[in-house]
Coordinates of C-alpha atoms in Angstrom, one line a residue:
M278 CA 0.0 0.0 0.0
S279 CA 1.4 3.4 -1.0
R280 CA 2.1 5.9 1.6
R281 CA 0.2 9.2 1.8
W282 CA 2.0 12.3 0.8
Y283 CA 1.9 13.7 4.4
E284 CA 3.6 10.6 5.8
D285 CA 6.9 11.1 3.9
L286 CA 8.8 14.4 3.4
Q287 CA 10.2 13.0 0.1
H288 CA 6.7 12.9 -1.5
P289 CA 5.6 16.1 -3.2
H290 CA 2.5 17.9 -1.8
P291 CA -0.7 17.8 -3.9
F292 CA -1.7 21.4 -3.7
V293 CA -2.4 23.3 -6.9
L294 CA -4.0 26.8 -7.5
H295 CA -7.7 26.4 -7.7
E296 CA -8.9 30.0 -7.6
K297 CA -7.6 33.6 -7.3
I298 CA -9.6 36.6 -6.3
E299 CA -8.4 40.2 -6.3
L300 CA -9.5 42.3 -3.3
H301 CA -7.2 45.2 -3.9
A302 CA -6.1 45.7 -0.3
R303 CA -3.6 44.2 2.1
I304 CA -5.1 41.1 3.6
R305 CA -4.4 40.8 7.3
C306 CA -6.5 37.9 8.6
I307 CA -8.4 34.9 7.2
K308 CA -10.9 32.7 9.1
P309 CA -12.6 29.7 7.5
F310 CA -16.1 28.6 8.7
P311 CA -15.5 26.1 11.6
D312 CA -15.5 22.6 10.1
I313 CA -16.4 21.2 13.5
W314 CA -19.9 22.6 13.1
S315 CA -20.4 21.2 9.6
N316 CA -19.1 17.8 10.5
N317 CA -21.7 17.1 13.1
I318 CA -25.0 17.7 11.4
D319 CA -26.8 14.8 13.0
N320 CA -25.5 15.6 16.5
V321 CA -25.7 19.4 16.7
L322 CA -26.2 20.3 20.4
P323 CA -23.5 17.9 21.8
S324 CA -20.9 19.2 19.4
V325 CA -21.5 23.0 19.3
W326 CA -22.6 23.7 22.9
A327 CA -21.5 20.5 24.6
N328 CA -19.3 22.2 27.2
T329 CA -21.7 24.9 28.2
K330 CA -22.3 23.1 31.5
L331 CA -18.7 23.9 32.5
F332 CA -19.3 27.7 32.4
D333 CA -23.1 28.2 32.7
P334 CA -25.0 25.3 34.3
E335 CA -28.2 27.3 34.1
L336 CA -28.0 27.7 30.3
A337 CA -26.9 24.1 29.9
Q338 CA -30.0 22.8 31.7
Q339 CA -32.2 24.9 29.3
L340 CA -30.4 23.5 26.3
Q341 CA -31.1 19.9 27.4
F342 CA -34.7 20.4 26.7
R343 CA -34.2 22.3 23.4
S344 CA -34.1 20.6 20.0
L345 CA -33.0 22.1 16.8
D346 CA -34.7 21.8 13.4
P347 CA -32.4 19.5 11.4
I348 CA -33.6 21.0 8.1
L349 CA -32.9 24.6 9.2
W350 CA -29.5 23.6 10.6
K351 CA -28.5 21.8 7.4
E352 CA -29.7 24.8 5.4
M353 CA -27.4 27.0 7.5
I354 CA -24.4 24.7 7.1
D355 CA -24.9 24.4 3.4
L356 CA -25.0 28.1 3.1
F357 CA -21.9 28.9 5.2
K358 CA -19.6 25.8 5.0
N359 CA -17.5 27.4 2.3
A360 CA -17.6 30.9 3.6
L361 CA -14.4 32.8 4.6
V362 CA -14.0 35.9 6.7
V363 CA -11.2 38.0 5.1
A364 CA -10.1 41.2 6.8
D365 CA -7.9 44.0 5.6
D366 CA -7.1 47.3 7.4
Q367 CA -10.4 49.0 6.4
R368 CA -12.9 46.2 5.6
I369 CA -14.3 42.9 6.7
N370 CA -15.3 40.7 3.8
I371 CA -17.4 37.5 4.1
I372 CA -16.8 35.8 0.8
W373 CA -17.7 32.5 -0.9
P374 CA -14.8 31.5 -3.2
S375 CA -17.2 29.3 -5.2
G376 CA -19.4 32.3 -5.9
S377 CA -22.5 30.5 -4.7
T378 CA -23.5 33.5 -2.5
R379 CA -23.0 37.2 -2.8
S380 CA -20.2 38.5 -0.7
V381 CA -20.7 40.8 2.3
Q382 CA -18.5 43.8 3.0
I383 CA -18.3 45.8 6.3
E384 CA -16.6 49.1 6.0
L385 CA -14.5 50.3 9.0
R386 CA -14.0 54.0 9.8
E387 CA -10.5 55.3 9.1
L388 CA -8.4 56.0 12.1
S389 CA -7.2 59.5 12.7
Q390 CA -3.9 58.2 14.0
P391 CA -2.0 55.2 12.6
Q392 CA -1.5 52.1 14.7
V393 CA 1.5 52.4 17.0
V394 CA 2.6 48.8 16.4
P395 CA 2.6 47.7 12.7
H396 CA 1.7 44.1 13.6
D397 CA -1.6 45.2 15.1
K398 CA -4.5 44.2 12.9
V399 CA -8.2 43.5 12.6
N400 CA -8.8 40.1 14.3
V401 CA -11.8 37.9 13.3
A402 CA -13.6 34.7 14.5
W403 CA -16.8 32.8 13.9
A404 CA -19.3 32.3 16.8
L405 CA -22.8 30.9 17.3
S406 CA -25.3 31.7 20.0
P407 CA -27.8 29.1 21.2
H408 CA -30.4 31.9 21.2
K409 CA -29.9 32.3 17.4
P410 CA -28.7 28.9 16.4
Y411 CA -29.2 29.4 12.6
E412 CA -27.5 32.8 12.4
P413 CA -23.7 32.6 12.6
M414 CA -21.9 35.6 14.1
V415 CA -18.6 37.1 13.0
I416 CA -16.7 38.6 15.9
F417 CA -14.1 41.2 14.9
S418 CA -11.9 43.7 16.8
Y419 CA -11.1 47.2 15.7
C420 CA -9.7 50.2 17.6
R421 CA -9.9 48.4 21.0
L422 CA -13.5 47.5 20.5
V423 CA -15.3 44.2 19.8
Y424 CA -18.0 44.0 17.2
I425 CA -20.6 41.2 16.7
F426 CA -22.0 40.9 13.2
N427 CA -24.8 38.6 12.2
A428 CA -23.6 37.0 9.0
R429 CA -27.1 35.6 8.2
M430 CA -29.1 38.7 8.6
R431 CA -26.2 41.0 7.7
V432 CA -26.7 43.4 10.6
L433 CA -24.5 44.5 13.5
E434 CA -25.7 42.8 16.7
G435 CA -23.4 44.4 19.3
C436 CA -20.4 46.5 20.2
L437 CA -18.4 46.0 23.4
R438 CA -15.6 47.9 25.1
G439 CA -13.3 46.9 27.9
H440 CA -9.7 46.6 26.8
G441 CA -7.3 49.4 27.5
G442 CA -4.9 48.4 24.7
E443 CA -5.1 47.0 21.2
I444 CA -6.7 43.6 20.8
T445 CA -4.2 41.0 19.6
S446 CA -6.4 37.9 19.0
I447 CA -9.9 36.5 19.3
V448 CA -10.6 32.8 19.9
V449 CA -14.0 31.0 20.3
H450 CA -14.5 27.9 22.4
P451 CA -14.8 24.8 20.1
H452 CA -17.6 23.2 22.1
A453 CA -19.3 26.3 23.6
A454 CA -19.5 28.5 20.5
H455 CA -21.2 31.4 22.3
I456 CA -18.1 32.0 24.5
F457 CA -15.0 33.8 23.2
C458 CA -11.8 35.3 24.5
T459 CA -10.0 38.4 23.5
T460 CA -6.3 39.1 24.3
S461 CA -4.8 42.5 24.5
R462 CA -1.7 44.7 24.9
D463 CA -3.1 45.8 28.2
F464 CA -1.7 42.6 29.8
S465 CA -5.2 41.1 30.2
S466 CA -7.6 38.6 28.5
R467 CA -11.4 38.9 28.7
L468 CA -14.0 36.1 28.3
Y469 CA -17.3 37.1 26.8
D470 CA -20.7 35.4 26.7
L471 CA -23.0 36.1 23.7
T472 CA -26.1 35.0 25.5
R473 CA -25.9 37.9 28.0
E474 CA -26.5 41.6 27.6
P475 CA -23.9 44.3 28.2
Q476 CA -23.5 45.9 31.6
L477 CA -25.2 49.3 31.4
Q478 CA -24.6 50.5 35.0
A479 CA -21.9 49.8 37.5
N480 CA -22.9 47.8 40.5
N481 CA -19.7 47.8 42.5
P482 CA -19.2 47.4 46.3
H483 CA -17.4 50.1 48.3
W484 CA -13.8 49.6 49.4
P485 CA -13.1 50.7 52.9
P486 CA -12.4 53.3 54.2
F487 CA -14.4 54.9 51.3
K488 CA -18.2 54.8 51.5
K489 CA -18.9 55.2 47.8
P490 CA -18.8 52.4 45.2
S491 CA -15.3 51.7 43.8
F492 CA -14.3 52.8 40.4
A493 CA -11.3 50.5 40.1
G494 CA -12.6 49.0 36.9
P495 CA -12.5 45.6 35.2
S496 CA -8.8 45.0 35.9
H497 CA -9.8 44.5 39.5
G498 CA -12.9 42.4 38.7
L499 CA -15.3 45.3 38.9
D500 CA -17.7 46.9 36.5
M501 CA -16.5 49.9 34.5
S502 CA -18.0 53.2 35.3
I503 CA -19.5 53.6 31.8
E504 CA -21.7 51.4 29.7
E505 CA -20.0 48.2 28.5
G506 CA -21.6 48.5 25.1
E507 CA -24.8 47.8 23.3
G508 CA -26.6 44.9 21.7
I509 CA -25.6 41.4 22.8
G510 CA -22.5 40.1 24.6
R511 CA -21.1 40.6 28.1
C512 CA -17.7 40.1 29.7
A513 CA -18.0 37.4 32.3
L514 CA -14.4 36.9 33.4
V515 CA -11.1 38.9 33.3
L516 CA -7.7 37.2 33.4
V517 CA -5.8 40.1 34.8
G518 CA -2.1 40.9 34.3
G519 CA 0.2 42.0 37.1
R520 CA 2.7 40.9 39.7
S521 CA 0.6 38.3 41.4
G522 CA 0.4 35.7 38.6
G523 CA -0.8 37.4 35.5
H524 CA 1.1 38.3 32.4
A525 CA 3.8 41.0 32.8
G526 CA 3.5 42.1 29.2
E527 CA 1.3 42.1 26.2
V528 CA -0.8 39.0 25.7
F529 CA -0.6 37.7 22.1
G530 CA -2.7 34.5 21.9
A531 CA -5.1 32.2 23.7
A532 CA -6.6 28.7 23.2
F533 CA -9.5 27.0 24.9
H534 CA -9.2 23.4 26.1
D535 CA -11.7 21.1 24.3
T536 CA -13.1 19.3 27.3
H537 CA -11.8 21.0 30.5
P538 CA -12.6 24.5 31.9
V539 CA -9.1 25.9 31.3
I540 CA -7.6 28.3 28.8
A541 CA -4.0 28.8 27.8
T542 CA -2.5 32.2 27.1
C543 CA 1.0 33.5 25.9
G544 CA 2.7 36.8 25.5
M545 CA 5.6 39.2 25.5
D546 CA 6.9 38.1 28.9
R547 CA 7.9 34.7 27.3
A548 CA 5.4 33.1 29.6
I549 CA 2.7 30.5 28.8
K550 CA -0.1 30.4 31.4
I551 CA -2.9 28.0 31.9
W552 CA -5.9 29.4 33.7
H553 CA -8.9 27.8 35.3
I554 CA -12.3 29.2 34.1
P555 CA -14.8 29.1 37.1
P556 CA -18.5 28.9 36.4
F557 CA -19.9 32.3 35.4
S558 CA -22.0 34.2 37.9
N559 CA -25.8 33.5 37.8
R560 CA -27.8 35.7 35.5
L561 CA -29.6 37.5 38.3
E562 CA -26.4 38.7 39.9
Q563 CA -24.3 39.1 36.7
R564 CA -21.1 39.7 38.6
L565 CA -17.8 40.1 36.8
L566 CA -15.3 37.5 37.8
R567 CA -11.5 38.0 38.1
E568 CA -8.6 35.6 38.0
D569 CA -5.0 36.6 38.8
K570 CA -3.4 33.3 39.6
P571 CA -3.1 30.7 36.8
L572 CA -2.8 26.9 37.4
F573 CA 0.4 26.9 35.4
S574 CA 2.9 29.5 34.4
S575 CA 6.4 29.1 32.9
S576 CA 8.8 31.3 30.9
S577 CA 11.1 28.4 30.3
V578 CA 9.4 26.8 27.3
H579 CA 10.7 29.4 25.0
K580 CA 13.6 31.9 25.1
A581 CA 11.7 34.9 23.5
R582 CA 8.2 36.3 23.3
V583 CA 5.6 33.5 22.7
L584 CA 3.4 34.3 19.7
S585 CA 0.8 31.5 19.8
V586 CA -0.3 28.5 21.8
N587 CA -2.7 25.7 20.8
W588 CA -4.1 22.6 22.5
L589 CA -3.6 19.3 20.5
S590 CA -5.0 16.9 23.1
R591 CA -5.9 16.7 26.8
D592 CA -2.4 17.6 28.0
I593 CA -0.3 18.3 24.9
L594 CA 0.2 21.8 23.6
L595 CA 2.0 23.4 20.7
S596 CA 3.5 26.9 20.9
H597 CA 5.8 29.0 18.8
S598 CA 8.1 32.0 19.6
A599 CA 10.0 34.8 18.0
P600 CA 13.8 34.9 17.6
A601 CA 15.7 35.5 20.8
R602 CA 18.5 38.0 21.3
M603 CA 21.6 36.3 22.7
F604 CA 23.8 38.2 25.2
V605 CA 27.5 37.4 25.0
L606 CA 30.0 38.3 27.7
P607 CA 33.0 40.2 26.6
E608 CA 36.1 38.0 26.0
S609 CA 38.1 40.0 28.4
S610 CA 35.6 39.5 31.2
T611 CA 36.6 36.8 33.6
S612 CA 34.5 37.8 36.6
V613 CA 31.4 35.8 37.3
K614 CA 29.8 38.9 38.7
T615 CA 29.7 40.8 35.5
S616 CA 26.3 42.6 35.3
P617 CA 24.5 42.0 32.0
E618 CA 22.3 45.1 32.8
S619 CA 25.3 47.4 32.2
T620 CA 24.5 48.9 28.8
D621 CA 28.1 49.8 28.2
S622 CA 29.3 46.2 28.4
K623 CA 26.5 44.6 26.5
Q624 CA 27.4 42.6 23.5
F625 CA 24.9 40.6 21.4
G626 CA 25.7 37.7 19.2
P627 CA 23.5 36.4 16.4
D628 CA 19.8 36.0 17.3
E629 CA 18.7 32.4 18.1
P630 CA 15.9 31.5 15.7
G631 CA 12.4 31.2 16.9
S632 CA 11.2 27.8 18.0
L633 CA 8.2 25.5 17.5
S634 CA 7.7 23.5 20.7
L635 CA 5.5 20.5 21.4
W636 CA 5.2 20.0 25.1
K637 CA 3.2 18.3 27.9
W638 CA 1.5 19.8 30.9
L639 CA 2.3 17.4 33.7
S640 CA 0.0 18.6 36.5
I641 CA -3.4 18.4 34.8
D642 CA -4.3 15.3 36.9
R643 CA -3.6 17.3 40.0
F644 CA -6.4 19.8 39.2
F645 CA -8.6 17.4 37.1
P646 CA -8.4 13.8 38.4
S647 CA -10.1 10.9 36.7
D648 CA -13.9 11.3 36.4
W649 CA -13.7 14.8 37.7
D650 CA -16.6 15.8 35.4
K651 CA -18.8 13.0 36.7
A652 CA -18.6 14.0 40.4
A653 CA -21.8 15.1 42.2
S654 CA -20.3 18.6 42.7
R655 CA -17.5 20.6 41.3
Q656 CA -14.9 22.7 43.1
V657 CA -15.7 26.3 42.0
R658 CA -12.3 27.8 42.8
L659 CA -9.0 26.1 42.2
N660 CA -6.2 27.6 44.3
P661 CA -2.7 26.8 42.8
F662 CA 0.4 27.1 45.0
K663 CA 3.0 29.8 44.4
G664 CA 5.3 27.4 42.5
A665 CA 2.6 26.8 39.9
Y666 CA 1.4 30.3 39.2
Q667 CA 4.7 32.1 39.2
E668 CA 7.3 29.7 37.6
S669 CA 6.2 26.1 37.3
I670 CA 8.4 23.2 36.3
S671 CA 5.5 20.8 35.7
F672 CA 6.0 20.5 31.9
K673 CA 8.1 18.3 29.6
I674 CA 9.3 19.3 26.2
L675 CA 8.5 16.5 23.8
S676 CA 9.9 18.1 20.6
N677 CA 11.5 21.4 19.8
Y678 CA 12.4 22.7 16.3
L679 CA 13.9 25.9 15.1
F680 CA 12.5 28.2 12.4
P681 CA 14.9 29.4 9.6
P682 CA 17.3 32.1 10.9
Q683 CA 16.3 35.8 10.3
I684 CA 18.3 39.0 10.2
D685 CA 16.6 40.4 13.4
Q686 CA 14.1 39.4 16.1
F687 CA 11.2 41.5 14.6
I688 CA 10.8 39.1 11.6
T689 CA 8.4 36.5 12.9
P690 CA 6.4 33.8 11.1
T691 CA 2.6 33.9 10.6
L692 CA 1.5 30.5 11.8
Y693 CA -1.8 28.6 11.5
V694 CA -2.7 25.3 13.2
C695 CA -5.3 23.1 11.5
R696 CA -6.9 20.4 13.6
G697 CA -9.9 19.6 11.4
G698 CA -8.7 16.3 10.0
S699 CA -7.3 13.1 11.5
L700 CA -3.8 14.7 11.7
P701 CA -2.9 18.2 12.9
F702 CA -1.0 20.4 10.4
V703 CA 0.9 23.6 10.8
I704 CA 1.4 26.1 7.9
Y705 CA 3.6 29.1 8.3
S706 CA 5.1 31.9 6.2
Y707 CA 7.4 34.8 6.7
P708 CA 6.7 38.4 5.7
H709 CA 8.2 39.6 2.4
T710 CA 8.4 36.1 1.0
Q711 CA 6.5 34.2 -1.8
S712 CA 6.3 30.8 -0.2
L713 CA 4.9 29.0 2.8
T714 CA 5.8 25.7 4.6
I715 CA 3.4 22.8 5.4
V716 CA 4.4 20.8 8.5
N717 CA 2.9 17.5 9.7
I718 CA 3.1 17.6 13.5
A719 CA 3.0 13.8 13.6
L720 CA 6.5 13.7 11.9
L721 CA 8.2 15.8 14.6
K722 CA 10.9 13.8 16.3
R723 CA 10.9 13.3 20.0
R724 CA 13.5 15.0 22.1
L725 CA 14.7 12.2 24.3
L726 CA 17.0 14.1 26.7
P727 CA 16.9 17.7 27.8
P728 CA 19.7 20.0 26.6
P729 CA 23.1 19.8 28.5
L730 CA 24.1 22.3 31.2
P731 CA 26.3 25.2 30.0
G732 CA 29.9 24.0 29.6
K733 CA 29.0 20.3 29.6
S734 CA 27.9 17.8 27.0
H735 CA 25.9 14.6 26.9
S736 CA 27.8 11.4 26.4
S737 CA 24.5 9.6 25.5
D738 CA 23.5 9.1 21.9
L739 CA 19.9 9.9 22.9
W740 CA 20.7 13.6 22.9
R741 CA 20.4 15.6 19.7
H742 CA 20.5 19.3 19.0
D743 CA 17.3 21.1 18.0
E744 CA 17.0 20.9 14.2
Q745 CA 15.5 23.3 11.8
I746 CA 11.9 22.5 11.1
Q747 CA 11.2 20.4 8.0
G748 CA 8.1 20.4 5.8
W749 CA 6.7 20.9 2.3
N750 CA 7.4 24.2 0.6
L751 CA 4.6 25.7 -1.4
A752 CA 6.0 28.2 -3.9
L753 CA 3.8 31.1 -4.9
D754 CA 5.9 32.8 -7.5
D755 CA 3.3 32.1 -10.3
S756 CA 0.3 32.8 -8.1
L757 CA 1.1 36.2 -6.6
G758 CA 2.3 39.2 -8.5
R759 CA 6.0 40.0 -8.9
E760 CA 6.1 42.4 -6.0
E761 CA 3.4 40.8 -3.9
T762 CA 4.3 38.6 -0.8
V763 CA 2.4 36.4 1.6
E764 CA 0.7 38.3 4.4
T765 CA -1.4 35.6 6.1
C766 CA -2.6 32.0 5.5
A767 CA -5.1 29.4 6.7
M768 CA -5.8 25.7 6.1
I769 CA -8.9 23.4 6.0
S770 CA -8.2 19.7 6.4
G771 CA -10.6 17.0 5.3
S772 CA -11.2 14.7 2.4
S773 CA -10.0 17.6 0.2
A774 CA -7.5 19.8 2.0
I775 CA -7.5 23.5 1.2
I776 CA -4.9 26.2 1.8
I777 CA -6.0 29.9 1.6
I778 CA -3.4 32.6 1.2
G779 CA -3.8 36.4 1.5
G780 CA -1.3 38.6 -0.3
S781 CA 0.2 42.0 0.7
R782 CA -1.6 43.6 -2.3
G783 CA -4.9 42.0 -2.1
S784 CA -4.5 38.7 -4.0
F785 CA -6.6 36.0 -2.4
C786 CA -5.5 32.5 -3.5
V787 CA -7.2 29.1 -2.9
F788 CA -5.1 26.0 -3.3
S789 CA -6.8 22.5 -3.2
G790 CA -5.3 19.1 -2.9
N791 CA -6.3 15.5 -2.0
S792 CA -5.5 14.9 1.6
T793 CA -5.0 11.2 1.0

């Protein structure tokens, strides 16, 4: 029996250009319609909102007695299964590459001042509320605000404020599609619920010795002093940054666990944190929750800022980082007490390339033992000890690969993780290039021993140095224009795998190939 192309790096990939669309604007973000919704037509409620009970038992109990019309659900899936959300700097486009449905365009107002960080962009995601199960929502961020757009009715459903910095990512829970998380440069992450309405009036307690309600704000787990927004959606939980256990820098990415009430975040402080999500407050009280101590936190997985994190299984995660600046002591220095903080004596060698790490969280059974979800009651608050929420060692690097070297630390890859098929794939591209790389995670080699201590070496043959990541190269010279480069990418895996590429000058390319 012949091997499939993704099982052997020597086999060529099957992807060929299927369609090209010109949007005439720099494409910053692409989000395909979630295939997990379309793959479970006969078992809708358990797949789309199966984990609602972890966050909102009251709503989960209502959903148990609710049934969906399979004809209306299939009609919605047939309409949107090929839809893509494509965002540039001034527009949100919902397009159907097949041309079966007329495209939707949302114009964004032009900013009076340009973005401070060039990497900041419009972030988009798909969501689905059980209150409107046949009307998919497009969540997008712009100018520190979160917008909720009804893609079926083509109307704006809500607008929410809360972050004090630019929003860096939006992720939706895979099995509670009405719950989403936004990360921001204000060091915090916020979890929203589409089935609730925005907070219109602050209802905060007073903090002694003051007798008036506190105006400390959401960073302290309190309501803001102004309206949260309008329409639908409400912030239910804030993962705050700070010295206790939160991020000490900008938060770049997040990922919900499929089956457990936890979420992983990563950021500028090189740290990856795993947070517990307690049940949201009841709908009569509508109290904003606050978490400042994660169950796991470590800055030792990567050597530089961590750009993304993804769950692959119950306790396996995949993360990637930017290049790391390497400090080198002067050759004339022989003192062990030489201070690296002295700017006059600082010397930097070549940057170490960014890394792609596959690692295991070792302490998940401590917080979630066997059959934890079948117990008569659930512990609402999980209190980690100091060694877990400040600098934990309860992880194991399974595999670590290096990205191609770059001229400086600011050139970082755009990476997309596809988990739709039987095997997870990673595709990534670098700015100002006309190619991308496809990686089969199953082919990553296991790192059998940790790296040796400085000045020492392993005598065992089980140790090997981290290698440069290997994959299939998809050249785009003939697909993009002569001066156009890859800006972003996405992948849909199934019986027919699809790769979508957005160009720096508006070229939107769809590549198709047989996944077998």
